[in-house]
């Protein structure tokens, strides 16, 4: 059999409906339906989040976050947010505004932030790529979070 015939037969077996994005969406929908994965559309982002030395709080429309690497290297910011589906539009003031991803249990900041966000950090620290996991859904716990310098972030 000619090589081009074999290639054509192999391509004919591929269905355009089997795109990689479709399979993952179907798997996610099935996991949400069975309760294995939290449905981000039905979940409020209010609560306390953490990962290693990083912390983030959301209480009402207030959001605050910090990273602490020790030796006075870190970042701390607070501001407001609005939600648009699985996106959180965060404004930490003075031009530091960006969109973060929220999937119901995790919040991820983009890998590149506006240069104005650098003012929230000391030395070589950055909030770019900041990622945290939910610890609590309590607004009062979130409101009590303080950064390493004792400043209340979401209260």
PDB file of C-alpha atoms in Angstrom:
ATOM      1  CA  UNK A   1       0.000   0.000   0.000  1.00  0.00           C
ATOM      2  CA  UNK A   2       1.252   3.422  -0.844  1.00  0.00           C
ATOM      3  CA  UNK A   3       2.412   5.646   2.001  1.00  0.00           C
ATOM      4  CA  UNK A   4      -0.037   8.421   1.133  1.00  0.00           C
ATOM      5  CA  UNK A   5      -2.968   5.971   1.378  1.00  0.00           C
ATOM      6  CA  UNK A   6      -1.859   4.888   4.853  1.00  0.00           C
ATOM      7  CA  UNK A   7      -1.520   8.529   5.914  1.00  0.00           C
ATOM      8  CA  UNK A   8      -4.977   9.369   4.520  1.00  0.00           C
ATOM      9  CA  UNK A   9      -6.546   6.431   6.367  1.00  0.00           C
ATOM     10  CA  UNK A  10      -4.896   7.487   9.608  1.00  0.00           C
ATOM     11  CA  UNK A  11      -6.137  11.058   9.190  1.00  0.00           C
ATOM     12  CA  UNK A  12      -9.650   9.848   8.379  1.00  0.00           C
ATOM     13  CA  UNK A  13      -9.781   8.192  11.789  1.00  0.00           C
ATOM     14  CA  UNK A  14      -9.252  11.542  13.500  1.00  0.00           C
ATOM     15  CA  UNK A  15     -12.419  13.380  14.378  1.00  0.00           C
ATOM     16  CA  UNK A  16     -12.439  17.195  14.497  1.00  0.00           C
ATOM     17  CA  UNK A  17     -14.760  16.980  17.526  1.00  0.00           C
ATOM     18  CA  UNK A  18     -12.012  15.297  19.554  1.00  0.00           C
ATOM     19  CA  UNK A  19     -10.038  18.482  20.091  1.00  0.00           C
ATOM     20  CA  UNK A  20      -7.876  18.472  23.255  1.00  0.00           C
ATOM     21  CA  UNK A  21      -9.804  21.387  24.755  1.00  0.00           C
ATOM     22  CA  UNK A  22     -13.098  19.515  24.412  1.00  0.00           C
ATOM     23  CA  UNK A  23     -11.871  16.466  26.336  1.00  0.00           C
ATOM     24  CA  UNK A  24     -10.551  18.475  29.275  1.00  0.00           C
ATOM     25  CA  UNK A  25     -13.759  20.534  29.419  1.00  0.00           C
ATOM     26  CA  UNK A  26     -15.818  17.350  29.459  1.00  0.00           C
ATOM     27  CA  UNK A  27     -13.654  15.820  32.188  1.00  0.00           C
ATOM     28  CA  UNK A  28     -13.893  18.993  34.282  1.00  0.00           C
ATOM     29  CA  UNK A  29     -17.676  19.118  33.871  1.00  0.00           C
ATOM     30  CA  UNK A  30     -17.954  15.467  34.918  1.00  0.00           C
ATOM     31  CA  UNK A  31     -15.747  16.074  37.960  1.00  0.00           C
ATOM     32  CA  UNK A  32     -17.850  19.107  38.957  1.00  0.00           C
ATOM     33  CA  UNK A  33     -21.080  17.110  38.506  1.00  0.00           C
ATOM     34  CA  UNK A  34     -19.771  14.367  40.800  1.00  0.00           C
ATOM     35  CA  UNK A  35     -18.496  16.806  43.411  1.00  0.00           C
ATOM     36  CA  UNK A  36     -14.849  15.870  42.913  1.00  0.00           C
ATOM     37  CA  UNK A  37     -13.949  19.397  41.768  1.00  0.00           C
ATOM     38  CA  UNK A  38     -15.514  22.569  43.153  1.00  0.00           C
ATOM     39  CA  UNK A  39     -17.622  24.537  40.683  1.00  0.00           C
ATOM     40  CA  UNK A  40     -15.959  27.976  40.482  1.00  0.00           C
ATOM     41  CA  UNK A  41     -19.187  29.591  39.255  1.00  0.00           C
ATOM     42  CA  UNK A  42     -20.998  28.517  42.441  1.00  0.00           C
ATOM     43  CA  UNK A  43     -18.176  29.429  44.812  1.00  0.00           C
ATOM     44  CA  UNK A  44     -17.460  32.731  46.490  1.00  0.00           C
ATOM     45  CA  UNK A  45     -13.786  33.738  46.683  1.00  0.00           C
ATOM     46  CA  UNK A  46     -14.197  35.092  50.249  1.00  0.00           C
ATOM     47  CA  UNK A  47     -11.721  33.483  52.617  1.00  0.00           C
ATOM     48  CA  UNK A  48      -8.102  32.954  53.532  1.00  0.00           C
ATOM     49  CA  UNK A  49      -5.517  31.509  51.123  1.00  0.00           C
ATOM     50  CA  UNK A  50      -1.897  30.462  51.616  1.00  0.00           C
ATOM     51  CA  UNK A  51       1.085  28.713  50.090  1.00  0.00           C
ATOM     52  CA  UNK A  52       4.359  28.476  51.987  1.00  0.00           C
ATOM     53  CA  UNK A  53       5.117  32.056  53.138  1.00  0.00           C
ATOM     54  CA  UNK A  54       2.517  33.648  50.854  1.00  0.00           C
ATOM     55  CA  UNK A  55      -0.898  34.746  52.134  1.00  0.00           C
ATOM     56  CA  UNK A  56      -4.009  36.265  50.553  1.00  0.00           C
ATOM     57  CA  UNK A  57      -7.285  37.358  52.123  1.00  0.00           C
ATOM     58  CA  UNK A  58     -10.644  38.300  50.636  1.00  0.00           C
ATOM     59  CA  UNK A  59     -13.358  39.827  52.823  1.00  0.00           C
ATOM     60  CA  UNK A  60     -16.274  41.634  51.212  1.00  0.00           C
ATOM     61  CA  UNK A  61     -14.819  43.549  48.270  1.00  0.00           C
ATOM     62  CA  UNK A  62     -11.408  43.877  49.974  1.00  0.00           C
ATOM     63  CA  UNK A  63      -8.356  41.858  48.977  1.00  0.00           C
ATOM     64  CA  UNK A  64      -4.895  41.774  50.471  1.00  0.00           C
ATOM     65  CA  UNK A  65      -1.782  39.700  49.922  1.00  0.00           C
ATOM     66  CA  UNK A  66       1.800  39.356  51.004  1.00  0.00           C
ATOM     67  CA  UNK A  67       4.915  37.332  50.338  1.00  0.00           C
ATOM     68  CA  UNK A  68       7.656  37.164  52.949  1.00  0.00           C
ATOM     69  CA  UNK A  69      11.093  35.798  52.105  1.00  0.00           C
ATOM     70  CA  UNK A  70      12.678  37.061  55.332  1.00  0.00           C
ATOM     71  CA  UNK A  71      15.568  39.542  55.595  1.00  0.00           C
ATOM     72  CA  UNK A  72      13.130  42.353  54.709  1.00  0.00           C
ATOM     73  CA  UNK A  73      12.512  40.870  51.249  1.00  0.00           C
ATOM     74  CA  UNK A  74       8.844  40.644  50.340  1.00  0.00           C
ATOM     75  CA  UNK A  75       5.701  42.319  49.062  1.00  0.00           C
ATOM     76  CA  UNK A  76       2.522  43.515  50.680  1.00  0.00           C
ATOM     77  CA  UNK A  77      -0.540  45.067  49.095  1.00  0.00           C
ATOM     78  CA  UNK A  78      -4.210  45.636  49.710  1.00  0.00           C
ATOM     79  CA  UNK A  79      -7.048  46.967  47.658  1.00  0.00           C
ATOM     80  CA  UNK A  80     -10.324  45.935  46.068  1.00  0.00           C
ATOM     81  CA  UNK A  81     -11.489  43.337  43.582  1.00  0.00           C
ATOM     82  CA  UNK A  82     -14.425  42.484  41.374  1.00  0.00           C
ATOM     83  CA  UNK A  83     -15.253  39.081  40.020  1.00  0.00           C
ATOM     84  CA  UNK A  84     -16.007  38.225  36.413  1.00  0.00           C
ATOM     85  CA  UNK A  85     -16.581  34.465  36.127  1.00  0.00           C
ATOM     86  CA  UNK A  86     -13.275  32.750  36.848  1.00  0.00           C
ATOM     87  CA  UNK A  87     -11.370  36.048  36.810  1.00  0.00           C
ATOM     88  CA  UNK A  88     -10.703  38.419  39.693  1.00  0.00           C
ATOM     89  CA  UNK A  89     -10.002  41.994  38.629  1.00  0.00           C
ATOM     90  CA  UNK A  90      -7.673  43.238  41.358  1.00  0.00           C
ATOM     91  CA  UNK A  91      -6.789  46.886  42.009  1.00  0.00           C
ATOM     92  CA  UNK A  92      -4.053  47.484  44.589  1.00  0.00           C
ATOM     93  CA  UNK A  93      -4.009  51.228  43.906  1.00  0.00           C
ATOM     94  CA  UNK A  94      -1.663  53.662  42.152  1.00  0.00           C
ATOM     95  CA  UNK A  95      -1.947  51.863  38.816  1.00  0.00           C
ATOM     96  CA  UNK A  96      -1.303  48.354  40.138  1.00  0.00           C
ATOM     97  CA  UNK A  97      -4.325  46.637  38.596  1.00  0.00           C
ATOM     98  CA  UNK A  98      -4.472  43.226  36.924  1.00  0.00           C
ATOM     99  CA  UNK A  99      -6.585  40.118  36.426  1.00  0.00           C
ATOM    100  CA  UNK A 100      -6.036  36.921  38.437  1.00  0.00           C
ATOM    101  CA  UNK A 101      -7.427  33.421  37.845  1.00  0.00           C
ATOM    102  CA  UNK A 102      -9.829  31.882  40.379  1.00  0.00           C
ATOM    103  CA  UNK A 103     -10.915  28.243  40.069  1.00  0.00           C
ATOM    104  CA  UNK A 104     -12.837  27.877  43.328  1.00  0.00           C
ATOM    105  CA  UNK A 105      -9.891  26.697  45.444  1.00  0.00           C
ATOM    106  CA  UNK A 106      -6.845  28.495  44.021  1.00  0.00           C
ATOM    107  CA  UNK A 107      -5.926  32.023  43.018  1.00  0.00           C
ATOM    108  CA  UNK A 108      -3.127  32.658  40.514  1.00  0.00           C
ATOM    109  CA  UNK A 109      -1.702  36.033  39.582  1.00  0.00           C
ATOM    110  CA  UNK A 110      -0.235  36.464  36.108  1.00  0.00           C
ATOM    111  CA  UNK A 111       3.480  35.986  35.488  1.00  0.00           C
ATOM    112  CA  UNK A 112       3.849  39.614  34.438  1.00  0.00           C
ATOM    113  CA  UNK A 113       2.353  42.514  36.388  1.00  0.00           C
ATOM    114  CA  UNK A 114       2.304  46.252  35.686  1.00  0.00           C
ATOM    115  CA  UNK A 115       5.566  47.985  36.623  1.00  0.00           C
ATOM    116  CA  UNK A 116       3.584  50.071  39.144  1.00  0.00           C
ATOM    117  CA  UNK A 117       3.139  46.943  41.294  1.00  0.00           C
ATOM    118  CA  UNK A 118       6.877  46.916  42.056  1.00  0.00           C
ATOM    119  CA  UNK A 119       6.266  49.688  44.654  1.00  0.00           C
ATOM    120  CA  UNK A 120       4.571  47.034  46.838  1.00  0.00           C
ATOM    121  CA  UNK A 121       7.796  45.044  47.074  1.00  0.00           C
ATOM    122  CA  UNK A 122      11.205  45.391  48.647  1.00  0.00           C
ATOM    123  CA  UNK A 123      14.454  44.538  46.962  1.00  0.00           C
ATOM    124  CA  UNK A 124      14.102  41.728  44.411  1.00  0.00           C
ATOM    125  CA  UNK A 125      10.704  40.380  45.557  1.00  0.00           C
ATOM    126  CA  UNK A 126       7.696  40.312  43.215  1.00  0.00           C
ATOM    127  CA  UNK A 127       4.022  39.368  43.228  1.00  0.00           C
ATOM    128  CA  UNK A 128       4.278  38.043  39.649  1.00  0.00           C
ATOM    129  CA  UNK A 129       3.243  34.393  39.486  1.00  0.00           C
ATOM    130  CA  UNK A 130       1.853  34.509  43.054  1.00  0.00           C
ATOM    131  CA  UNK A 131      -0.325  31.435  43.647  1.00  0.00           C
ATOM    132  CA  UNK A 132      -2.240  30.368  46.757  1.00  0.00           C
ATOM    133  CA  UNK A 133      -4.649  27.635  47.854  1.00  0.00           C
ATOM    134  CA  UNK A 134      -7.787  28.123  49.945  1.00  0.00           C
ATOM    135  CA  UNK A 135      -7.401  27.478  53.670  1.00  0.00           C
ATOM    136  CA  UNK A 136     -10.721  28.839  54.894  1.00  0.00           C
ATOM    137  CA  UNK A 137     -14.001  30.241  53.615  1.00  0.00           C
ATOM    138  CA  UNK A 138     -14.359  32.460  56.685  1.00  0.00           C
ATOM    139  CA  UNK A 139     -14.652  36.182  56.048  1.00  0.00           C
ATOM    140  CA  UNK A 140     -13.742  36.956  59.663  1.00  0.00           C
ATOM    141  CA  UNK A 141     -10.521  34.928  59.438  1.00  0.00           C
ATOM    142  CA  UNK A 142      -9.692  36.710  56.190  1.00  0.00           C
ATOM    143  CA  UNK A 143     -10.393  40.122  57.774  1.00  0.00           C
ATOM    144  CA  UNK A 144      -7.970  39.323  60.600  1.00  0.00           C
ATOM    145  CA  UNK A 145      -4.952  38.683  58.325  1.00  0.00           C
ATOM    146  CA  UNK A 146      -1.984  40.977  58.913  1.00  0.00           C
ATOM    147  CA  UNK A 147       1.222  41.270  56.955  1.00  0.00           C
ATOM    148  CA  UNK A 148       4.663  40.760  58.588  1.00  0.00           C
ATOM    149  CA  UNK A 149       4.730  44.463  59.587  1.00  0.00           C
ATOM    150  CA  UNK A 150       1.390  44.128  61.412  1.00  0.00           C
ATOM    151  CA  UNK A 151      -0.763  45.958  58.848  1.00  0.00           C
ATOM    152  CA  UNK A 152      -4.300  44.625  58.496  1.00  0.00           C
ATOM    153  CA  UNK A 153      -4.890  43.647  54.871  1.00  0.00           C
ATOM    154  CA  UNK A 154      -8.629  42.934  54.526  1.00  0.00           C
ATOM    155  CA  UNK A 155     -10.227  44.540  57.594  1.00  0.00           C
TER     156      UNK A 155
END
